[in-house]
GROMACS .gro file of N, CA and C in nm:
model
  408
    1MET      N    1   4.621  10.804  20.187
    1MET     CA    2   4.736  10.741  20.135
    1MET      C    3   4.750  10.775  19.988
    2PRO      N    4   4.869  10.817  19.958
    2PRO     CA    5   4.885  10.857  19.817
    2PRO      C    6   4.905  10.735  19.728
    3GLU      N    7   4.858  10.746  19.608
    3GLU     CA    8   4.872  10.635  19.513
    3GLU      C    9   5.013  10.635  19.455
    4GLU      N   10   5.057  10.516  19.429
    4GLU     CA   11   5.189  10.508  19.369
    4GLU      C   12   5.173  10.517  19.217
    5VAL      N   13   5.253  10.604  19.161
    5VAL     CA   14   5.244  10.625  19.016
    5VAL      C   15   5.379  10.582  18.955
    6GLU      N   16   5.366  10.500  18.856
    6GLU     CA   17   5.491  10.456  18.789
    6GLU      C   18   5.526  10.557  18.680
    7THR      N   19   5.648  10.596  18.678
    7THR     CA   20   5.691  10.689  18.572
    7THR      C   21   5.780  10.614  18.473
    8LEU      N   22   5.761  10.644  18.352
    8LEU     CA   23   5.839  10.579  18.246
    8LEU      C   24   5.964  10.664  18.217
    9PRO      N   25   6.065  10.603  18.176
    9PRO     CA   26   6.183  10.683  18.143
    9PRO      C   27   6.154  10.769  18.019
   10ASP      N   28   6.231  10.876  18.008
   10ASP     CA   29   6.209  10.969  17.897
   10ASP      C   30   6.240  10.904  17.760
   11GLU      N   31   6.340  10.823  17.753
   11GLU     CA   32   6.374  10.760  17.625
   11GLU      C   33   6.307  10.626  17.615
   12VAL      N   34   6.240  10.606  17.505
   12VAL     CA   35   6.170  10.479  17.485
   12VAL      C   36   6.228  10.413  17.360
   13GLU      N   37   6.261  10.287  17.371
   13GLU     CA   38   6.311  10.213  17.253
   13GLU      C   39   6.193  10.147  17.185
   14VAL      N   40   6.184  10.171  17.054
   14VAL     CA   41   6.074  10.110  16.980
   14VAL      C   42   6.139  10.006  16.888
   15LEU      N   43   6.092   9.888  16.896
   15LEU     CA   44   6.144   9.780  16.812
   15LEU      C   45   6.052   9.766  16.691
   16THR      N   46   6.116   9.771  16.568
   16THR     CA   47   6.038   9.757  16.445
   16THR      C   48   6.077   9.625  16.383
   17LEU      N   49   5.978   9.546  16.354
   17LEU     CA   50   6.003   9.417  16.293
   17LEU      C   51   6.016   9.435  16.140
   18PRO      N   52   6.102   9.359  16.076
   18PRO     CA   53   6.115   9.372  15.930
   18PRO      C   54   5.988   9.323  15.861
   19VAL      N   55   5.956   9.392  15.753
   19VAL     CA   56   5.835   9.357  15.679
   19VAL      C   57   5.881   9.294  15.547
   20GLU      N   58   5.829   9.179  15.515
   20GLU     CA   59   5.861   9.114  15.387
   20GLU      C   60   5.749   9.144  15.290
   21VAL      N   61   5.788   9.200  15.175
   21VAL     CA   62   5.688   9.232  15.074
   21VAL      C   63   5.718   9.145  14.952
   22GLU      N   64   5.617   9.076  14.905
   22GLU     CA   65   5.635   8.993  14.786
   22GLU      C   66   5.584   9.070  14.666
   23THR      N   67   5.673   9.084  14.562
   23THR     CA   68   5.631   9.151  14.439
   23THR      C   69   5.615   9.044  14.332
   24PRO      N   70   5.494   9.028  14.283
   24PRO     CA   71   5.477   8.926  14.179
   24PRO      C   72   5.541   8.975  14.049
   25PRO      N   73   5.595   8.882  13.965
   25PRO     CA   74   5.656   8.927  13.838
   25PRO      C   75   5.548   8.981  13.744
   26VAL      N   76   5.587   9.082  13.668
   26VAL     CA   77   5.492   9.145  13.576
   26VAL      C   78   5.535   9.111  13.434
   27ASP      N   79   5.441   9.056  13.355
   27ASP     CA   80   5.468   9.026  13.216
   27ASP      C   81   5.427   9.146  13.133
   28VAL      N   82   5.526   9.203  13.065
   28VAL     CA   83   5.497   9.319  12.982
   28VAL      C   84   5.532   9.282  12.839
   29GLU      N   85   5.438   9.299  12.750
   29GLU     CA   86   5.465   9.272  12.608
   29GLU      C   87   5.489   9.406  12.540
   30VAL      N   88   5.606   9.415  12.472
   30VAL     CA   89   5.638   9.538  12.400
   30VAL      C   90   5.641   9.503  12.251
   31GLU      N   91   5.567   9.575  12.172
   31GLU     CA   92   5.563   9.549  12.029
   31GLU      C   93   5.653   9.650  11.961
   32THR      N   94   5.753   9.599  11.890
   32THR     CA   95   5.844   9.688  11.818
   32THR      C   96   5.809   9.683  11.671
   33LEU      N   97   5.779   9.796  11.616
   33LEU     CA   98   5.743   9.803  11.475
   33LEU      C   99   5.872   9.807  11.393
   34PRO      N  100   5.870   9.746  11.271
   34PRO     CA  101   5.992   9.753  11.188
   34PRO      C  102   6.015   9.897  11.140
   35VAL      N  103   6.142   9.930  11.132
   35VAL     CA  104   6.177  10.066  11.090
   35VAL      C  105   6.246  10.056  10.954
   36ASP      N  106   6.193  10.128  10.855
   36ASP     CA  107   6.257  10.132  10.724
   36ASP      C  108   6.355  10.249  10.722
   37VAL      N  109   6.482  10.217  10.694
   37VAL     CA  110   6.582  10.323  10.687
   37VAL      C  111   6.631  10.330  10.543
   38GLU      N  112   6.620  10.445  10.483
   38GLU     CA  113   6.669  10.463  10.347
   38GLU      C  114   6.809  10.519  10.353
   39THR      N  115   6.902  10.446  10.290
   39THR     CA  116   7.041  10.494  10.286
   39THR      C  117   7.067  10.542  10.144
   40PRO      N  118   7.093  10.670  10.125
   40PRO     CA  119   7.119  10.718   9.989
   40PRO      C  120   7.257  10.667   9.943
   41PRO      N  121   7.276  10.650   9.811
   41PRO     CA  122   7.408  10.606   9.763
   41PRO      C  123   7.513  10.714   9.788
   42VAL      N  124   7.630  10.668   9.818
   42VAL     CA  125   7.739  10.762   9.847
   42VAL      C  126   7.837  10.758   9.731
   43ASP      N  127   7.864  10.873   9.670
   43ASP     CA  128   7.963  10.882   9.564
   43ASP      C  129   8.096  10.921   9.625
   44VAL      N  130   8.195  10.836   9.602
   44VAL     CA  131   8.327  10.865   9.656
   44VAL      C  132   8.418  10.894   9.538
   45GLU      N  133   8.480  11.009   9.538
   45GLU     CA  134   8.573  11.044   9.432
   45GLU      C  135   8.714  11.010   9.477
   46THR      N  136   8.779  10.925   9.400
   46THR     CA  137   8.917  10.889   9.433
   46THR      C  138   9.007  10.962   9.334
   47PRO      N  139   9.093  11.049   9.383
   47PRO     CA  140   9.182  11.120   9.289
   47PRO      C  141   9.285  11.023   9.233
   48PRO      N  142   9.335  11.049   9.111
   48PRO     CA  143   9.436  10.959   9.055
   48PRO      C  144   9.564  10.967   9.136
   49VAL      N  145   9.631  10.855   9.144
   49VAL     CA  146   9.755  10.849   9.221
   49VAL      C  147   9.871  10.842   9.121
   50GLU      N  148   9.965  10.933   9.135
   50GLU     CA  149  10.082  10.931   9.049
   50GLU      C  150  10.197  10.866   9.125
   51VAL      N  151  10.260  10.770   9.061
   51VAL     CA  152  10.372  10.701   9.124
   51VAL      C  153  10.496  10.727   9.041
   52ASP      N  154  10.599  10.779   9.105
   52ASP     CA  155  10.726  10.801   9.036
   52ASP      C  156  10.810  10.675   9.050
   53THR      N  157  10.841  10.613   8.938
   53THR     CA  158  10.927  10.495   8.940
   53THR      C  159  11.063  10.537   8.888
   54PRO      N  160  11.164  10.528   8.971
   54PRO     CA  161  11.296  10.567   8.921
   54PRO      C  162  11.345  10.467   8.819
   55PRO      N  163  11.428  10.510   8.723
   55PRO     CA  164  11.479  10.415   8.623
   55PRO      C  165  11.572  10.313   8.690
   56VAL      N  166  11.569  10.194   8.639
   56VAL     CA  167  11.651  10.088   8.695
   56VAL      C  168  11.766  10.063   8.598
   57GLU      N  169  11.888  10.070   8.651
   57GLU     CA  170  12.005  10.044   8.568
   57GLU      C  171  12.048   9.900   8.589
   58VAL      N  172  12.067   9.830   8.478
   58VAL     CA  173  12.108   9.691   8.486
   58VAL      C  174  12.241   9.677   8.414
   59ASP      N  175  12.340   9.624   8.483
   59ASP     CA  176  12.469   9.599   8.419
   59ASP      C  177  12.466   9.461   8.359
   60THR      N  178  12.480   9.455   8.226
   60THR     CA  179  12.481   9.326   8.157
   60THR      C  180  12.623   9.302   8.111
   61PRO      N  181  12.687   9.200   8.165
   61PRO     CA  182  12.825   9.174   8.121
   61PRO      C  183  12.824   9.124   7.977
   62PRO      N  184  12.932   9.150   7.900
   62PRO     CA  185  12.935   9.100   7.762
   62PRO      C  186  12.942   8.948   7.761
   63VAL      N  187  12.879   8.890   7.660
   63VAL     CA  188  12.876   8.745   7.649
   63VAL      C  189  12.967   8.704   7.535
   64GLU      N  190  13.060   8.614   7.565
   64GLU     CA  191  13.149   8.564   7.461
   64GLU      C  192  13.091   8.433   7.408
   65VAL      N  193  13.078   8.426   7.276
   65VAL     CA  194  13.021   8.307   7.214
   65VAL      C  195  13.124   8.250   7.118
   66GLU      N  196  13.153   8.124   7.133
   66GLU     CA  197  13.244   8.058   7.040
   66GLU      C  198  13.160   7.991   6.932
   67THR      N  199  13.186   8.028   6.807
   67THR     CA  200  13.111   7.972   6.696
   67THR      C  201  13.205   7.885   6.614
   68PRO      N  202  13.170   7.758   6.595
   68PRO     CA  203  13.257   7.673   6.512
   68PRO      C  204  13.260   7.723   6.368
   69ASP      N  205  13.371   7.696   6.297
   69ASP     CA  206  13.390   7.748   6.162
   69ASP      C  207  13.284   7.697   6.064
   70GLU      N  208  13.233   7.575   6.085
   70GLU     CA  209  13.136   7.522   5.989
   70GLU      C  210  13.005   7.601   5.991
   71VAL      N  211  12.977   7.668   6.101
   71VAL     CA  212  12.855   7.749   6.107
   71VAL      C  213  12.874   7.877   6.026
   72LEU      N  214  12.997   7.927   6.022
   72LEU     CA  215  13.022   8.053   5.954
   72LEU      C  216  13.043   8.038   5.804
   73GLU      N  217  13.038   7.916   5.754
   73GLU     CA  218  13.063   7.893   5.612
   73GLU      C  219  12.949   7.955   5.529
   74VAL      N  220  12.986   8.034   5.429
   74VAL     CA  221  12.888   8.102   5.346
   74VAL      C  222  12.875   8.026   5.215
   75VAL      N  223  12.751   7.998   5.178
   75VAL     CA  224  12.727   7.927   5.052
   75VAL      C  225  12.669   8.027   4.955
   76LEU      N  226  12.741   8.050   4.843
   76LEU     CA  227  12.691   8.141   4.741
   76LEU      C  228  12.621   8.061   4.633
   77ARG      N  229  12.503   8.107   4.596
   77ARG     CA  230  12.427   8.039   4.492
   77ARG      C  231  12.419   8.131   4.372
   78PRO      N  232  12.423   8.077   4.253
   78PRO     CA  233  12.412   8.165   4.136
   78PRO      C  234  12.271   8.221   4.128
   79PRO      N  235  12.255   8.340   4.071
   79PRO     CA  236  12.120   8.397   4.061
   79PRO      C  237  12.033   8.316   3.965
   80VAL      N  238  11.905   8.317   3.991
   80VAL     CA  239  11.810   8.243   3.908
   80VAL      C  240  11.754   8.340   3.805
   81VAL      N  241  11.763   8.301   3.676
   81VAL     CA  242  11.713   8.386   3.570
   81VAL      C  243  11.583   8.324   3.518
   82VAL      N  244  11.481   8.406   3.510
   82VAL     CA  245  11.351   8.360   3.462
   82VAL      C  246  11.313   8.444   3.341
   83GLU      N  247  11.283   8.377   3.231
   83GLU     CA  248  11.239   8.450   3.113
   83GLU      C  249  11.087   8.446   3.106
   84VAL      N  250  11.029   8.561   3.083
   84VAL     CA  251  10.883   8.570   3.075
   84VAL      C  252  10.848   8.622   2.936
   85THR      N  253  10.762   8.549   2.866
   85THR     CA  254  10.718   8.591   2.733
   85THR      C  255  10.569   8.618   2.740
   86THR      N  256  10.530   8.734   2.692
   86THR     CA  257  10.389   8.769   2.696
   86THR      C  258  10.339   8.786   2.553
   87MET      N  259  10.227   8.725   2.523
   87MET     CA  260  10.169   8.738   2.390
   87MET      C  261  10.055   8.839   2.398
   88LEU      N  262  10.065   8.945   2.316
   88LEU     CA  263   9.959   9.046   2.312
   88LEU      C  264   9.882   9.031   2.182
   89PRO      N  265   9.752   9.060   2.182
   89PRO     CA  266   9.678   9.052   2.057
   89PRO      C  267   9.723   9.165   1.963
   90LEU      N  268   9.726   9.136   1.833
   90LEU     CA  269   9.768   9.236   1.736
   90LEU      C  270   9.651   9.328   1.705
   91LEU      N  271   9.677   9.457   1.710
   91LEU     CA  272   9.574   9.557   1.680
   91LEU      C  273   9.617   9.634   1.555
   92PRO      N  274   9.523   9.679   1.475
   92PRO     CA  275   9.563   9.760   1.358
   92PRO      C  276   9.622   9.892   1.406
   93PRO      N  277   9.719   9.946   1.334
   93PRO     CA  278   9.779  10.073   1.378
   93PRO      C  279   9.678  10.186   1.369
   94PRO      N  280   9.683  10.278   1.462
   94PRO     CA  281   9.588  10.391   1.456
   94PRO      C  282   9.623  10.480   1.336
   95PRO      N  283   9.524  10.535   1.269
   95PRO     CA  284   9.550  10.616   1.149
   95PRO      C  285   9.611  10.751   1.185
   96LEU      N  286   9.682  10.811   1.089
   96LEU     CA  287   9.739  10.946   1.094
   96LEU      C  288   9.841  10.965   1.206
   97LEU      N  289   9.902  10.860   1.250
   97LEU     CA  290  10.005  10.876   1.353
   97LEU      C  291  10.138  10.835   1.293
   98PRO      N  292  10.246  10.907   1.328
   98PRO     CA  293  10.377  10.867   1.277
   98PRO      C  294  10.415  10.732   1.334
   99PRO      N  295  10.505  10.660   1.267
   99PRO     CA  296  10.542  10.528   1.322
   99PRO      C  297  10.610  10.542   1.457
  100LYS      N  298  10.581  10.446   1.540
  100LYS     CA  299  10.636  10.450   1.677
  100LYS      C  300  10.778  10.396   1.677
  101LYS      N  301  10.857  10.450   1.772
  101LYS     CA  302  10.992  10.399   1.791
  101LYS      C  303  10.981  10.270   1.874
  102PRO      N  304  11.073  10.180   1.853
  102PRO     CA  305  11.065  10.059   1.936
  102PRO      C  306  11.091  10.094   2.083
  103PRO      N  307  11.022  10.026   2.173
  103PRO     CA  308  11.041  10.061   2.316
  103PRO      C  309  11.181  10.023   2.362
  104LYS      N  310  11.229  10.102   2.456
  104LYS     CA  311  11.361  10.075   2.512
  104LYS      C  312  11.352   9.954   2.604
  105LYS      N  313  11.459   9.879   2.607
  105LYS     CA  314  11.463   9.763   2.696
  105LYS      C  315  11.485   9.813   2.840
  106PRO      N  316  11.416   9.755   2.935
  106PRO     CA  317  11.440   9.797   3.075
  106PRO      C  318  11.580   9.754   3.118
  107PRO      N  319  11.641   9.826   3.210
  107PRO     CA  320  11.773   9.786   3.258
  107PRO      C  321  11.765   9.649   3.325
  108PRO      N  322  11.873   9.571   3.314
  108PRO     CA  323  11.867   9.437   3.377
  108PRO      C  324  11.854   9.448   3.528
  109LYS      N  325  11.781   9.354   3.583
  109LYS     CA  326  11.761   9.354   3.730
  109LYS      C  327  11.888   9.303   3.797
  110PRO      N  328  11.923   9.362   3.913
  110PRO     CA  329  12.042   9.311   3.983
  110PRO      C  330  12.011   9.171   4.037
  111PRO      N  331  12.116   9.089   4.051
  111PRO     CA  332  12.091   8.953   4.103
  111PRO      C  333  12.038   8.962   4.247
  112PRO      N  334  11.954   8.866   4.288
  112PRO     CA  335  11.901   8.871   4.425
  112PRO      C  336  12.013   8.852   4.527
  113LYS      N  337  11.998   8.919   4.638
  113LYS     CA  338  12.098   8.910   4.745
  113LYS      C  339  12.082   8.776   4.817
  114PRO      N  340  12.194   8.717   4.861
  114PRO     CA  341  12.180   8.593   4.940
  114PRO      C  342  12.113   8.624   5.074
  115PRO      N  343  12.042   8.528   5.131
  115PRO     CA  344  11.975   8.555   5.260
  115PRO      C  345  12.079   8.584   5.367
  116PRO      N  346  12.045   8.669   5.466
  116PRO     CA  347  12.141   8.699   5.573
  116PRO      C  348  12.168   8.574   5.658
  117ILE      N  349  12.289   8.569   5.707
  117ILE     CA  350  12.329   8.453   5.789
  117ILE      C  351  12.303   8.490   5.935
  118THR      N  352  12.225   8.406   6.000
  118THR     CA  353  12.198   8.429   6.143
  118THR      C  354  12.267   8.322   6.224
  119VAL      N  355  12.329   8.365   6.332
  119VAL     CA  356  12.399   8.271   6.420
  119VAL      C  357  12.327   8.273   6.552
  120THR      N  358  12.282   8.156   6.595
  120THR     CA  359  12.213   8.146   6.724
  120THR      C  360  12.315   8.099   6.827
  121PRO      N  361  12.343   8.182   6.930
  121PRO     CA  362  12.440   8.139   7.032
  121PRO      C  363  12.382   8.027   7.116
  122PRO      N  364  12.469   7.939   7.170
  122PRO     CA  365  12.418   7.834   7.257
  122PRO      C  366  12.360   7.896   7.384
  123PRO      N  367  12.267   7.827   7.450
  123PRO     CA  368  12.207   7.885   7.572
  123PRO      C  369  12.313   7.902   7.681
  124LEU      N  370  12.297   8.009   7.758
  124LEU     CA  371  12.391   8.037   7.867
  124LEU      C  372  12.369   7.938   7.981
  125PRO      N  373  12.477   7.900   8.052
  125PRO     CA  374  12.457   7.812   8.169
  125PRO      C  375  12.382   7.888   8.278
  126PRO      N  376  12.308   7.817   8.363
  126PRO     CA  377  12.236   7.887   8.470
  126PRO      C  378  12.335   7.961   8.561
  127PRO      N  379  12.294   8.076   8.616
  127PRO     CA  380  12.387   8.156   8.696
  127PRO      C  381  12.430   8.090   8.827
  128SER      N  382  12.360   7.984   8.873
  128SER     CA  383  12.395   7.924   9.002
  128SER      C  384  12.524   7.844   8.992
  129LYS      N  385  12.562   7.799   8.870
  129LYS     CA  386  12.684   7.720   8.854
  129LYS      C  387  12.803   7.814   8.839
  130PRO      N  388  12.919   7.779   8.892
  130PRO     CA  389  13.038   7.863   8.871
  130PRO      C  390  13.081   7.851   8.724
  131PRO      N  391  13.140   7.957   8.667
  131PRO     CA  392  13.183   7.949   8.526
  131PRO      C  393  13.290   7.843   8.507
  132ARG      N  394  13.280   7.769   8.394
  132ARG     CA  395  13.376   7.662   8.367
  132ARG      C  396  13.500   7.721   8.299
  133GLY      N  397  13.611   7.650   8.312
  133GLY     CA  398  13.729   7.688   8.239
  133GLY      C  399  13.826   7.772   8.320
  134LYS      N  400  13.789   7.819   8.435
  134LYS     CA  401  13.879   7.897   8.517
  134LYS      C  402  13.928   7.811   8.632
  135GLY      N  403  14.056   7.813   8.655
  135GLY     CA  404  14.112   7.733   8.764
  135GLY      C  405  14.087   7.801   8.898
  136ALA      N  406  14.063   7.720   8.999
  136ALA     CA  407  14.034   7.780   9.129
  136ALA      C  408  14.160   7.795   9.209
   0.00000   0.00000   0.00000
């Protein structure tokens, strides 16, 4: 009697179970040394800047100022005459010199001029107000 032989199929399924691996944490100490960095000074040359400013023209209207007559009154004062006498010590005349002529009198001084008259105009009204005296 022949023995019965079991035959396996050609394809075999292999089941693999998942493997759990535990990795313990690793403490790593890293020592960082201080780094000295030398920064050389930097010279920056700034060229001069030329700016052209155009001339500004300003139109200034003429200002009319009314001056009362009492301000324009001129007061003339007579010139002041001052006589000055100087006493000089008497010296003996130098020998062998001819007699001196008397000195000429200096020309009379002109009388002093009266001081100039200055008129200060009243302050102008602020520009925000309309000019007075004109009918609307």
